[in-house]
mmCIF file of C-alpha atoms in Angstrom:
data_model
loop_
_atom_site.group_PDB
_atom_site.id
_atom_site.type_symbol
_atom_site.label_atom_id
_atom_site.label_comp_id
_atom_site.label_asym_id
_atom_site.label_seq_id
_atom_site.Cartn_x
_atom_site.Cartn_y
_atom_site.Cartn_z
ATOM 1 C CA MET W 1 -35.545 4.227 -6.415
ATOM 2 C CA LYS W 2 -31.792 3.208 -5.472
ATOM 3 C CA ASN W 3 -30.860 0.306 -3.264
ATOM 4 C CA TRP W 4 -28.651 0.740 -0.238
ATOM 5 C CA ARG W 5 -25.865 -0.268 -2.480
ATOM 6 C CA GLU W 6 -26.127 2.508 -4.967
ATOM 7 C CA THR W 7 -26.756 4.537 -1.979
ATOM 8 C CA GLU W 8 -23.664 3.982 -0.540
ATOM 9 C CA SER W 9 -21.762 4.354 -3.966
ATOM 10 C CA ASP W 10 -23.030 7.698 -4.374
ATOM 11 C CA ARG W 11 -21.963 8.630 -0.965
ATOM 12 C CA LEU W 12 -18.287 7.304 -1.426
ATOM 13 C CA ASP W 13 -17.646 8.871 -4.690
ATOM 14 C CA ASP W 14 -18.904 12.337 -2.907
ATOM 15 C CA LEU W 15 -15.550 11.665 -1.169
ATOM 16 C CA PHE W 16 -13.274 12.032 -4.148
ATOM 17 C CA ASP W 17 -14.269 15.313 -4.803
ATOM 18 C CA GLY W 18 -10.821 17.426 -5.289
ATOM 19 C CA VAL W 19 -8.519 14.344 -5.429
ATOM 20 C CA PHE W 20 -7.647 14.480 -8.735
ATOM 21 C CA SER W 21 -6.721 18.171 -8.571
ATOM 22 C CA TRP W 22 -4.888 17.758 -5.609
ATOM 23 C CA LEU W 23 -2.862 14.785 -7.387
ATOM 24 C CA LEU W 24 -1.840 16.897 -9.960
ATOM 25 C CA GLU W 25 -0.586 19.236 -7.951
ATOM 26 C CA GLN W 26 1.900 16.550 -6.231
ATOM 27 C CA PHE W 27 3.832 16.035 -9.537
ATOM 28 C CA ASP W 28 7.255 17.150 -10.022
ATOM 29 C CA PRO W 29 7.695 17.779 -13.619
ATOM 30 C CA LEU W 30 11.498 18.302 -13.161
ATOM 31 C CA THR W 31 12.079 14.709 -11.238
ATOM 32 C CA GLY W 32 9.177 13.022 -12.894
ATOM 33 C CA GLY W 33 7.966 11.824 -9.673
ATOM 34 C CA PHE W 34 5.071 12.744 -7.014
ATOM 35 C CA TYR W 35 5.471 14.229 -3.796
ATOM 36 C CA TYR W 36 3.884 12.702 -0.310
ATOM 37 C CA ALA W 37 1.479 15.826 0.935
ATOM 38 C CA ARG W 38 0.932 19.569 -0.137
ATOM 39 C CA SER W 39 3.574 20.377 2.626
ATOM 40 C CA SER W 40 6.090 18.210 0.780
ATOM 41 C CA VAL W 41 6.054 20.252 -2.617
ATOM 42 C CA LEU W 42 6.218 23.784 -0.689
ATOM 43 C CA ASP W 43 9.542 22.745 1.349
ATOM 44 C CA ASP W 44 12.643 22.509 -0.263
ATOM 45 C CA ARG W 45 13.690 20.018 2.404
ATOM 46 C CA PHE W 46 11.397 17.381 0.465
ATOM 47 C CA THR W 47 11.684 15.694 -2.735
ATOM 48 C CA PRO W 48 9.664 12.934 -4.565
ATOM 49 C CA ASP W 49 10.027 9.598 -3.376
ATOM 50 C CA ILE W 50 9.619 6.119 -4.891
ATOM 51 C CA GLU W 51 6.797 4.902 -2.827
ATOM 52 C CA SER W 52 4.601 8.243 -3.204
ATOM 53 C CA THR W 53 5.194 8.147 -6.759
ATOM 54 C CA SER W 54 4.335 4.342 -7.207
ATOM 55 C CA GLN W 55 1.269 5.302 -4.918
ATOM 56 C CA ALA W 56 0.239 7.842 -7.654
ATOM 57 C CA ILE W 57 0.710 5.179 -10.272
ATOM 58 C CA ASN W 58 -1.794 2.983 -8.578
ATOM 59 C CA ILE W 59 -4.006 5.848 -8.060
ATOM 60 C CA LEU W 60 -4.342 6.824 -11.858
ATOM 61 C CA ARG W 61 -4.410 2.718 -12.522
ATOM 62 C CA ARG W 62 -7.405 2.388 -10.656
ATOM 63 C CA HIS W 63 -9.567 5.176 -12.264
ATOM 64 C CA LEU W 64 -8.319 4.302 -15.757
ATOM 65 C CA LEU W 65 -6.314 6.668 -16.274
ATOM 66 C CA LEU W 66 -2.772 5.369 -16.530
ATOM 67 C CA HIS W 67 -3.070 4.190 -20.002
ATOM 68 C CA ASN W 68 -3.410 7.483 -21.842
ATOM 69 C CA MET W 69 -0.715 9.235 -20.097
ATOM 70 C CA PRO W 70 0.751 11.793 -22.127
ATOM 71 C CA GLN W 71 4.192 9.956 -23.553
ATOM 72 C CA THR W 72 6.308 13.070 -22.465
ATOM 73 C CA MET W 73 5.285 12.699 -18.650
ATOM 74 C CA LYS W 74 5.593 8.798 -18.686
ATOM 75 C CA GLU W 75 9.102 9.326 -20.283
ATOM 76 C CA LYS W 76 10.142 11.215 -17.066
ATOM 77 C CA MET W 77 8.205 9.169 -14.655
ATOM 78 C CA ILE W 78 10.516 6.280 -16.229
ATOM 79 C CA ALA W 79 13.923 7.835 -15.768
ATOM 80 C CA PHE W 80 12.584 8.957 -12.323
ATOM 81 C CA TYR W 81 12.733 5.317 -11.124
ATOM 82 C CA GLN W 82 15.763 4.477 -13.840
ATOM 83 C CA MET W 83 17.659 7.227 -12.125
ATOM 84 C CA ARG W 84 17.226 5.902 -8.500
ATOM 85 C CA GLN W 85 18.482 2.429 -9.031
ATOM 86 C CA ASP W 86 21.997 1.578 -7.791
ATOM 87 C CA PRO W 87 24.111 0.193 -10.490
ATOM 88 C CA ALA W 88 26.245 -1.839 -8.079
ATOM 89 C CA THR W 89 23.670 -3.868 -6.324
ATOM 90 C CA GLY W 90 20.104 -3.263 -8.433
ATOM 91 C CA TYR W 91 18.417 -1.778 -5.667
ATOM 92 C CA PHE W 92 16.159 1.347 -5.945
ATOM 93 C CA TYR W 93 16.724 4.154 -3.122
ATOM 94 C CA ASP W 94 15.299 7.550 -2.583
ATOM 95 C CA HIS W 95 17.669 10.848 -1.720
ATOM 96 C CA ASP W 96 16.995 10.591 2.076
ATOM 97 C CA PRO W 97 20.458 7.951 3.607
ATOM 98 C CA LYS W 98 18.443 7.011 6.171
ATOM 99 C CA MET W 99 16.124 5.286 4.032
ATOM 100 C CA LYS W 100 18.690 2.383 2.893
ATOM 101 C CA LYS W 101 18.629 1.720 7.058
ATOM 102 C CA ASP W 102 15.148 0.886 6.539
ATOM 103 C CA GLU W 103 14.829 -2.930 5.438
ATOM 104 C CA VAL W 104 10.892 -2.456 4.978
ATOM 105 C CA MET W 105 11.375 0.397 2.904
ATOM 106 C CA VAL W 106 14.127 -1.008 0.644
ATOM 107 C CA HIS W 107 11.950 -4.030 -0.001
ATOM 108 C CA ARG W 108 8.920 -1.984 -0.547
ATOM 109 C CA ALA W 109 10.901 0.437 -2.778
ATOM 110 C CA LEU W 110 12.748 -2.937 -5.001
ATOM 111 C CA TYR W 111 8.821 -3.911 -5.689
ATOM 112 C CA TYR W 112 7.451 -0.806 -6.723
ATOM 113 C CA SER W 113 9.872 0.241 -8.798
ATOM 114 C CA TRP W 114 10.258 -3.047 -10.835
ATOM 115 C CA ASN W 115 6.430 -3.106 -11.004
ATOM 116 C CA SER W 116 5.613 0.930 -11.625
ATOM 117 C CA LEU W 117 8.479 0.680 -14.568
ATOM 118 C CA LYS W 118 6.377 -2.926 -16.055
ATOM 119 C CA ARG W 119 3.293 -0.734 -15.866
ATOM 120 C CA LEU W 120 4.922 2.273 -17.518
ATOM 121 C CA GLY W 121 6.431 -0.092 -20.695
ATOM 122 C CA ALA W 122 9.850 -0.085 -19.114
ATOM 123 C CA SER W 123 12.437 -2.135 -17.272
ATOM 124 C CA PRO W 124 15.002 -1.126 -14.926
ATOM 125 C CA PHE W 125 18.457 -0.042 -15.965
ATOM 126 C CA TYR W 126 20.229 -2.737 -14.334
ATOM 127 C CA PRO W 127 20.191 -6.456 -12.556
ATOM 128 C CA LEU W 128 18.140 -6.872 -9.793
ATOM 129 C CA PRO W 129 19.668 -7.860 -6.452
ATOM 130 C CA VAL W 130 19.336 -11.563 -6.682
ATOM 131 C CA GLU W 131 20.956 -11.702 -10.183
ATOM 132 C CA ASN W 132 23.430 -9.474 -8.818
ATOM 133 C CA GLN W 133 24.376 -11.851 -5.991
ATOM 134 C CA VAL W 134 23.761 -9.017 -3.205
ATOM 135 C CA ALA W 135 20.799 -10.127 -1.854
ATOM 136 C CA PRO W 136 20.890 -10.527 1.831
ATOM 137 C CA ASP W 137 22.103 -14.056 3.021
ATOM 138 C CA TYR W 138 19.314 -15.386 4.391
ATOM 139 C CA THR W 139 18.079 -15.629 0.866
ATOM 140 C CA GLN W 140 20.631 -18.693 0.114
ATOM 141 C CA SER W 141 18.779 -21.582 1.728
ATOM 142 C CA LEU W 142 15.385 -22.375 3.156
ATOM 143 C CA SER W 143 17.014 -22.740 6.710
ATOM 144 C CA SER W 144 18.600 -19.540 6.824
ATOM 145 C CA TYR W 145 15.332 -17.739 5.470
ATOM 146 C CA ARG W 146 13.270 -19.862 8.264
ATOM 147 C CA GLU W 147 16.251 -18.132 10.824
ATOM 148 C CA LYS W 148 15.290 -14.985 9.520
ATOM 149 C CA TRP W 149 11.685 -15.385 9.929
ATOM 150 C CA ASP W 150 12.050 -16.703 13.242
ATOM 151 C CA SER W 151 14.258 -13.477 14.383
ATOM 152 C CA ILE W 152 11.267 -11.186 13.745
ATOM 153 C CA ASP W 153 9.183 -10.250 16.721
ATOM 154 C CA LEU W 154 5.311 -10.194 16.228
ATOM 155 C CA ARG W 155 4.715 -8.178 19.447
ATOM 156 C CA ASN W 156 3.215 -5.475 16.931
ATOM 157 C CA SER W 157 1.581 -7.507 14.445
ATOM 158 C CA TRP W 158 1.492 -4.597 11.691
ATOM 159 C CA ARG W 159 5.147 -4.168 12.011
ATOM 160 C CA GLY W 160 6.181 -7.652 12.322
ATOM 161 C CA CYS W 161 4.228 -9.355 9.752
ATOM 162 C CA ASP W 162 5.342 -5.892 7.064
ATOM 163 C CA LEU W 163 8.980 -7.495 7.699
ATOM 164 C CA LEU W 164 7.744 -10.926 7.132
ATOM 165 C CA ALA W 165 6.246 -10.456 4.007
ATOM 166 C CA SER W 166 8.652 -7.813 2.552
ATOM 167 C CA SER W 167 11.516 -10.320 3.161
ATOM 168 C CA THR W 168 9.747 -12.547 0.446
ATOM 169 C CA VAL W 169 10.324 -9.690 -2.226
ATOM 170 C CA TYR W 170 13.385 -11.658 -3.601
ATOM 171 C CA PHE W 171 11.279 -14.811 -4.507
ATOM 172 C CA ALA W 172 9.972 -12.906 -7.701
ATOM 173 C CA GLN W 173 13.672 -13.173 -8.841
ATOM 174 C CA MET W 174 14.162 -16.667 -8.209
ATOM 175 C CA ASP W 175 13.736 -19.600 -11.513
ATOM 176 C CA GLU W 176 10.271 -21.150 -11.150
ATOM 177 C CA VAL W 177 11.681 -24.158 -9.134
ATOM 178 C CA THR W 178 13.305 -22.708 -6.395
ATOM 179 C CA GLN W 179 10.596 -20.113 -6.074
ATOM 180 C CA ARG W 180 7.984 -22.922 -5.564
ATOM 181 C CA LYS W 181 10.254 -24.117 -3.034
ATOM 182 C CA TYR W 182 10.752 -20.821 -0.948
ATOM 183 C CA VAL W 183 6.924 -20.059 -1.292
ATOM 184 C CA ASP W 184 6.163 -23.737 0.045
ATOM 185 C CA ALA W 185 8.429 -22.989 3.116
ATOM 186 C CA PHE W 186 6.746 -19.700 4.127
ATOM 187 C CA THR W 187 3.016 -20.771 3.371
ATOM 188 C CA GLU W 188 3.984 -23.617 5.909
ATOM 189 C CA TYR W 189 5.619 -21.347 8.358
ATOM 190 C CA LEU W 190 3.031 -18.842 8.435
ATOM 191 C CA ALA W 191 0.315 -21.793 9.081
ATOM 192 C CA GLU W 192 2.300 -22.874 12.232
ATOM 193 C CA LYS W 193 2.060 -19.317 13.462
ATOM 194 C CA GLN W 194 -1.551 -18.307 12.745
ATOM 195 C CA ASN W 195 -4.068 -17.794 15.346
ATOM 196 C CA PRO W 196 -6.499 -20.752 14.617
ATOM 197 C CA GLU W 197 -9.163 -19.133 17.183
ATOM 198 C CA THR W 198 -8.858 -15.803 15.683
ATOM 199 C CA GLY W 199 -7.569 -16.357 12.159
ATOM 200 C CA LEU W 200 -4.851 -13.802 12.525
ATOM 201 C CA TRP W 201 -1.086 -13.530 13.118
ATOM 202 C CA GLY W 202 1.139 -11.615 16.190
ATOM 203 C CA GLU W 203 -0.109 -9.043 18.721
ATOM 204 C CA GLY W 204 -1.637 -5.789 19.273
ATOM 205 C CA SER W 205 -4.847 -4.689 19.044
ATOM 206 C CA LEU W 206 -7.650 -6.209 16.734
ATOM 207 C CA TYR W 207 -7.227 -3.416 13.953
ATOM 208 C CA VAL W 208 -2.921 -3.707 14.551
ATOM 209 C CA GLN W 209 -3.526 -7.613 14.303
ATOM 210 C CA ILE W 210 -5.724 -7.248 11.083
ATOM 211 C CA SER W 211 -3.295 -4.980 9.328
ATOM 212 C CA GLY W 212 -0.208 -7.538 9.912
ATOM 213 C CA THR W 213 -2.590 -10.199 8.805
ATOM 214 C CA PHE W 214 -3.162 -8.120 5.699
ATOM 215 C CA LYS W 215 0.447 -7.723 5.143
ATOM 216 C CA LEU W 216 0.632 -11.285 5.201
ATOM 217 C CA HIS W 217 -2.395 -11.728 2.322
ATOM 218 C CA THR W 218 -0.214 -9.930 -0.249
ATOM 219 C CA PHE W 219 2.069 -13.000 0.015
ATOM 220 C CA TYR W 220 -1.035 -15.374 -0.358
ATOM 221 C CA ARG W 221 -2.748 -13.243 -3.308
ATOM 222 C CA ARG W 222 0.491 -12.879 -5.555
ATOM 223 C CA TYR W 223 0.867 -16.749 -5.373
ATOM 224 C CA GLN W 224 -2.661 -17.717 -5.583
ATOM 225 C CA ILE W 225 -2.648 -19.442 -2.392
ATOM 226 C CA SER W 226 -5.804 -20.136 -0.196
ATOM 227 C CA MET W 227 -5.295 -17.908 3.437
ATOM 228 C CA PRO W 228 -6.272 -20.818 6.208
ATOM 229 C CA ASN W 229 -9.066 -20.019 8.584
ATOM 230 C CA GLN W 230 -11.191 -17.519 6.653
ATOM 231 C CA ASP W 231 -14.135 -18.011 8.298
ATOM 232 C CA ARG W 232 -12.438 -17.067 11.555
ATOM 233 C CA ILE W 233 -10.569 -14.206 10.018
ATOM 234 C CA TYR W 234 -14.187 -12.538 8.735
ATOM 235 C CA GLN W 235 -15.813 -12.754 12.181
ATOM 236 C CA THR W 236 -12.892 -11.075 13.994
ATOM 237 C CA ILE W 237 -12.764 -8.471 11.326
ATOM 238 C CA LEU W 238 -16.828 -7.814 12.279
ATOM 239 C CA LYS W 239 -15.430 -7.760 15.508
ATOM 240 C CA CYS W 240 -13.140 -5.244 15.107
ATOM 241 C CA LEU W 241 -15.128 -3.198 12.906
ATOM 242 C CA ARG W 242 -18.069 -2.757 15.571
ATOM 243 C CA THR W 243 -15.645 -2.283 18.659
ATOM 244 C CA GLU W 244 -12.634 -0.356 18.085
ATOM 245 C CA GLU W 245 -12.255 3.291 16.463
ATOM 246 C CA ALA W 246 -10.381 3.145 13.189
ATOM 247 C CA VAL W 247 -7.592 6.124 13.700
ATOM 248 C CA ASP W 248 -5.451 5.337 10.675
ATOM 249 C CA MET W 249 -6.690 4.933 7.042
ATOM 250 C CA CYS W 250 -4.594 1.681 7.084
ATOM 251 C CA TYR W 251 -7.136 0.653 9.653
ATOM 252 C CA ILE W 252 -9.964 1.208 7.136
ATOM 253 C CA ARG W 253 -8.211 -0.299 3.803
ATOM 254 C CA ASN W 254 -6.918 -3.812 5.412
ATOM 255 C CA PRO W 255 -9.965 -5.114 6.846
ATOM 256 C CA ILE W 256 -12.116 -4.243 3.302
ATOM 257 C CA ASP W 257 -8.906 -5.776 0.792
ATOM 258 C CA LEU W 258 -9.149 -8.916 3.584
ATOM 259 C CA LEU W 259 -12.797 -9.390 2.654
ATOM 260 C CA SER W 260 -12.280 -8.618 -1.025
ATOM 261 C CA TYR W 261 -9.487 -11.625 -1.047
ATOM 262 C CA ILE W 262 -11.567 -14.154 1.248
ATOM 263 C CA GLU W 263 -14.729 -12.761 0.101
ATOM 264 C CA PRO W 264 -17.150 -14.892 2.520
ATOM 265 C CA ASN W 265 -20.598 -15.692 2.446
ATOM 266 C CA PHE W 266 -21.950 -12.288 3.775
ATOM 267 C CA LEU W 267 -25.387 -11.844 5.300
ATOM 268 C CA GLU W 268 -26.618 -8.834 3.597
ATOM 269 C CA THR W 269 -27.261 -6.596 6.991
ATOM 270 C CA GLU W 270 -23.421 -7.670 7.171
ATOM 271 C CA LEU W 271 -22.536 -6.330 4.215
ATOM 272 C CA ARG W 272 -24.432 -3.089 4.638
ATOM 273 C CA GLU W 273 -22.700 -2.764 7.699
ATOM 274 C CA ILE W 274 -19.519 -3.029 6.658
ATOM 275 C CA SER W 275 -20.128 -0.721 4.117
ATOM 276 C CA GLU W 276 -21.745 2.046 6.272
ATOM 277 C CA ILE W 277 -18.650 2.013 8.998
ATOM 278 C CA THR W 278 -16.074 2.080 6.332
ATOM 279 C CA ILE W 279 -17.364 5.045 4.425
ATOM 280 C CA ASN W 280 -17.785 6.697 7.532
ATOM 281 C CA ASN W 281 -14.725 6.184 8.772
ATOM 282 C CA MET W 282 -13.093 7.471 5.509
ATOM 283 C CA LYS W 283 -15.262 10.856 5.712
ATOM 284 C CA ARG W 284 -13.280 11.520 9.118
ATOM 285 C CA LEU W 285 -10.086 11.591 7.343
ATOM 286 C CA LYS W 286 -11.074 13.441 4.299
ATOM 287 C CA GLN W 287 -9.087 16.740 4.133
ATOM 288 C CA GLU W 288 -9.640 20.394 2.746
ATOM 289 C CA ASP W 289 -7.211 20.197 0.032
ATOM 290 C CA GLY W 290 -9.246 17.280 -1.476
ATOM 291 C CA ALA W 291 -7.347 14.536 -0.294
ATOM 292 C CA PHE W 292 -7.453 12.289 2.564
ATOM 293 C CA SER W 293 -4.864 12.009 5.558
ATOM 294 C CA ARG W 294 -3.211 8.522 7.070
ATOM 295 C CA GLU W 295 -4.716 9.718 10.752
ATOM 296 C CA LEU W 296 -7.163 11.221 12.203
ATOM 297 C CA THR W 297 -5.195 14.481 13.756
ATOM 298 C CA THR W 298 -2.265 14.773 11.309
ATOM 299 C CA SER W 299 -0.942 13.557 7.767
ATOM 300 C CA PRO W 300 2.010 11.511 9.927
ATOM 301 C CA LYS W 301 5.866 13.007 8.712
ATOM 302 C CA ALA W 302 7.285 9.757 8.501
ATOM 303 C CA PRO W 303 4.681 6.949 7.365
ATOM 304 C CA ASN W 304 7.615 4.343 7.508
ATOM 305 C CA VAL W 305 7.419 5.022 11.387
ATOM 306 C CA ALA W 306 3.454 5.049 11.616
ATOM 307 C CA GLN W 307 2.748 1.285 12.415
ATOM 308 C CA VAL W 308 4.005 1.599 15.802
ATOM 309 C CA LYS W 309 1.433 4.338 17.384
ATOM 310 C CA GLN W 310 1.886 6.137 20.659
ATOM 311 C CA GLY W 311 2.049 4.411 23.625
ATOM 312 C CA GLU W 312 3.228 1.299 21.525
ATOM 313 C CA SER W 313 6.859 -0.211 21.143
ATOM 314 C CA TYR W 314 8.721 -2.534 19.039
ATOM 315 C CA PRO W 315 12.239 -3.437 18.885
ATOM 316 C CA ASN W 316 15.125 -1.977 16.732
ATOM 317 C CA MET W 317 12.565 0.668 14.683
ATOM 318 C CA PRO W 318 14.145 2.221 12.126
ATOM 319 C CA GLU W 319 14.700 6.230 12.032
ATOM 320 C CA ALA W 320 12.155 8.128 10.736
ATOM 321 C CA VAL W 321 12.201 9.084 7.298
ATOM 322 C CA GLU W 322 10.318 12.475 6.788
ATOM 323 C CA LEU W 323 8.534 12.999 3.586
ATOM 324 C CA GLY W 324 6.081 16.080 4.949
ATOM 325 C CA LEU W 325 5.445 18.575 7.981
ATOM 326 C CA GLY W 326 2.882 16.380 9.387
ATOM 327 C CA LEU W 327 0.158 18.622 9.191
ATOM 328 C CA LYS W 328 -3.767 18.197 8.886
ATOM 329 C CA GLU W 329 -3.671 17.248 5.043
ATOM 330 C CA GLY W 330 -4.134 14.563 2.673
ATOM 331 C CA ASP W 331 -1.083 12.360 1.892
ATOM 332 C CA MET W 332 -0.737 9.848 -1.024
ATOM 333 C CA ASN W 333 -0.262 7.411 1.207
ATOM 334 C CA ALA W 334 -4.008 7.776 2.661
ATOM 335 C CA THR W 335 -5.249 8.519 -0.828
ATOM 336 C CA THR W 336 -4.120 5.544 -2.609
ATOM 337 C CA GLN W 337 -5.559 3.332 0.091
ATOM 338 C CA ALA W 338 -9.004 5.225 -0.399
ATOM 339 C CA THR W 339 -9.064 4.364 -4.096
ATOM 340 C CA LEU W 340 -8.369 1.123 -3.122
ATOM 341 C CA ILE W 341 -11.032 0.823 -1.124
ATOM 342 C CA ARG W 342 -13.245 2.176 -3.793
ATOM 343 C CA LYS W 343 -12.279 -0.270 -5.765
ATOM 344 C CA GLN W 344 -13.203 -3.263 -3.408
ATOM 345 C CA LEU W 345 -16.167 -2.177 -1.950
ATOM 346 C CA HIS W 346 -17.627 -1.863 -5.131
ATOM 347 C CA HIS W 347 -16.277 -5.454 -6.031
ATOM 348 C CA LEU W 348 -17.935 -6.653 -2.634
ATOM 349 C CA TRP W 349 -21.441 -4.615 -3.633
ATOM 350 C CA GLN W 350 -20.973 -6.722 -7.178
ATOM 351 C CA ILE W 351 -21.633 -3.396 -8.810
ATOM 352 C CA LYS W 352 -19.350 -1.587 -11.239
ATOM 353 C CA PRO W 353 -17.969 1.712 -10.051
ATOM 354 C CA LYS W 354 -19.121 4.711 -12.071
ATOM 355 C CA PRO W 355 -16.139 6.744 -13.783
ATOM 356 C CA ILE W 356 -15.419 9.867 -11.466
ATOM 357 C CA PRO W 357 -15.682 13.021 -13.858
ATOM 358 C CA THR W 358 -12.305 14.108 -14.241
ATOM 359 C CA ASN W 359 -10.204 16.103 -16.634
ATOM 360 C CA PHE W 360 -7.019 15.057 -15.816
ATOM 361 C CA TRP W 361 -4.985 14.666 -19.069
ATOM 362 C CA GLU W 362 -6.377 18.020 -20.637
ATOM 363 C CA GLY W 363 -5.942 21.883 -20.266
ATOM 364 C CA GLU W 364 -4.307 22.819 -16.635
ATOM 365 C CA ALA W 365 -2.848 18.803 -16.297
ATOM 366 C CA GLU W 366 -0.937 19.279 -20.001
ATOM 367 C CA GLY W 367 0.473 22.862 -18.525
ATOM 368 C CA LYS W 368 1.661 21.144 -15.154
ATOM 369 C CA ILE W 369 3.156 18.235 -16.809
ATOM 370 C CA CYS W 370 5.415 20.346 -18.974
ATOM 371 C CA GLU W 371 6.280 23.079 -16.746
ATOM 372 C CA GLN W 372 9.747 23.372 -15.354
ATOM 373 C CA LYS W 373 10.535 24.683 -11.821
ATOM 374 C CA GLU W 374 12.967 27.428 -11.101
ATOM 375 C CA VAL W 375 15.978 25.638 -9.963
#
């Protein structure tokens, strides 16, 4: 007889039926990149983008499919990133000119591209921004970095903490001694700003605050620093899961990723409750095309501005960078999060996930990788 962990694992895996056939259809053999959604593939106004391509790599990596990627596809994906690097600055840009105007997108593309190239066994063509001496002025000193952080509005924790966390992308390009000083300074800054009662940062609904805290946890995890007030974070997550509606896949993923990081001493009943709520919420976002959508009603056209929901506001939001048509369909952003939720839940359950049957690199996939679209 199965225990509850095995039962929930099976229920979770059932949600991944169709994911890999959907993922295959998102690949563009001409550019070596992946599209955001099915509507993006079918509309000539859209092209594969850096975030979607990097998220596809994460899906493949989490399901142990990256290591046996055909060399033809790997070379095309490497070229996809290298061709998007600006030789003058070292940044990586998508074709949409509005992307350059979104600070978070620029920082994410820099990190995604550098990391994805490394995972593909390659390197950028050109030096990165710090080496090029074109990084923002605020990176030049601790005092100017502090001014940058102080300027960030946290009325919407998710957006504000995303700006805070993404500003640290330049730390990785510093020498070890300088990096340590900046990491320590940011750690001290965050400790000052944390709410000791909830363990969270910023304002907004509990899900918005948890999502902001999740953004900051990426910094703590990257530099192997313990996030303060973890017991308060856990209790706030429990309250949120029990009382608020998860209308976005990020609201489902972010608590689970935080719990995987802090690893609280779960009561068995609490872990089961968390697992059941999470999988029930994921099921609501499963779409007919086989993938998952970011939001309940639609896949947002522009994920770069989807942090600020209807009825909420945040100053100086960038222009929307549309990646799809906003239909009720799966998208790469949500689907890569679903694969991470699966990984982290199994980590919390302390059981090894079963391989999801797929012949991704065989037959139809081989033809898809090698075909050329008409231009």
